[in-house]
Amino acid sequence: MSRSINMLVGPAPFIHERESTSSLAWGTSLALLPAFIWGLYCFGPRSALVVGVAIASAAAAELLIGLLHRDFSLGDGTAFLSGFLIGLAMPPGVALYVPIAASLFAILVVKAAFGGLGSNWMNPALSGLVFALLNWPREMGTWMLPRQLGGAQALSGATPLGILKSSPSIGDTDLLGLLSRAGLRPSDFDRSITAFLNEEVFGHIGASLPSGYMDLFFGNRPGAIGELSGILLLAASIILLSRRMIRWEIPASIFASYGLLVWIFGALPSGGAFFSGDILFELFSGSFILVAFFMATDPVTSPATRVGMLIYGFGIGVLTFLLRSFGSFPEGTAFAVIMMDCAVPLIEKIHTPARRGGKEASRG
């Protein structure tokens, strides 16, 4: 007589490690705290207000859904993380109704309307960010100089990617020089660190590091509150990777595909040659690191298999390059991730987990 076994399978995320959904959400928020503190130092209390209203709006929406369904999930930290990410991706001087609307859209429409955590087809924080970019492009394109670079005046479109996008100069492949001529000259900090590295490191191998990269690495530039410091974001991502809170396949394939395309074709629009694109400038000039490590790796909306993750990340890198090169917005990473979210069912249909002993293998 045969025995039948009934299994109840719920929606993603399927987590096979000791980390729970709650610990993943709160752990990711904690890892992002240094990047937020740096943004707070650079832009002052106004940045804390922007992040605070984004978090409060996401929490209020989550609480409202809990009251309606009598199923409270506010303590799992996912709404807090969504609001936190939305706030970190905002310009420091943005009108407060923008992060409020973005957080409400993320939780009420993208998360709750599709059945709650695990049923949404795109990352709530990313969806809120794209919602804000499409509805309030002017507000989302007005930036401020960090206080260590000269003050609190607003500069419309003055991020490094914005300057590059709006520059009419053809034949100018010196991107750091382009920033200097636009008013973003290297800081004293950048010049001192660059001089030290050239003297003690690069000089011994016959190389030289131009001034300007240290400001990009450490966050001495206009930008969103939480995207400024690539060094702090990379440090946070290392923590998450080492604790296996995120998988390496997605960010690695995003970096590989985007970096390769930038290296091969990135200098062509400025009149340069093949294989001469400035990879470091492109990686550290916008929200690329924040999105690649902390949004694209969402276990709910990304593929469940290793090959699927690699395909997914590869597609994000390619789309990011195309959108940044030919799109109307200077930044294209968020749009690229959402476009690939639409392709996840197809990716998983094409590549299903290998069968072992008659049963499908688990993720990874």
Short mmCIF file of C-alpha atoms in Angstrom, two decimals, residues 48 73 160 172 211 215 236 241 254 281-282 316 343 364:
data_model
loop_
_atom_site.label_atom_id
_atom_site.label_comp_id
_atom_site.label_asym_id
_atom_site.label_seq_id
_atom_site.Cartn_x
_atom_site.Cartn_y
_atom_site.Cartn_z
CA ALA A 48 17.48 62.31 9.38
CA SER A 73 3.92 41.70 11.32
CA PRO A 160 28.61 62.90 -10.80
CA ASP A 172 36.36 64.52 -23.29
CA SER A 211 42.79 62.93 -7.85
CA ASP A 215 36.07 61.54 -2.89
CA ALA A 236 28.25 46.40 5.11
CA LEU A 241 27.94 37.99 2.75
CA ILE A 254 25.84 42.51 -11.74
CA PHE A 281 33.92 56.12 -11.78
CA GLU A 282 30.76 54.33 -12.89
CA ILE A 316 20.59 43.74 -14.32
CA ALA A 343 11.70 38.18 -16.02
CA GLY A 364 21.76 27.01 -4.18
#
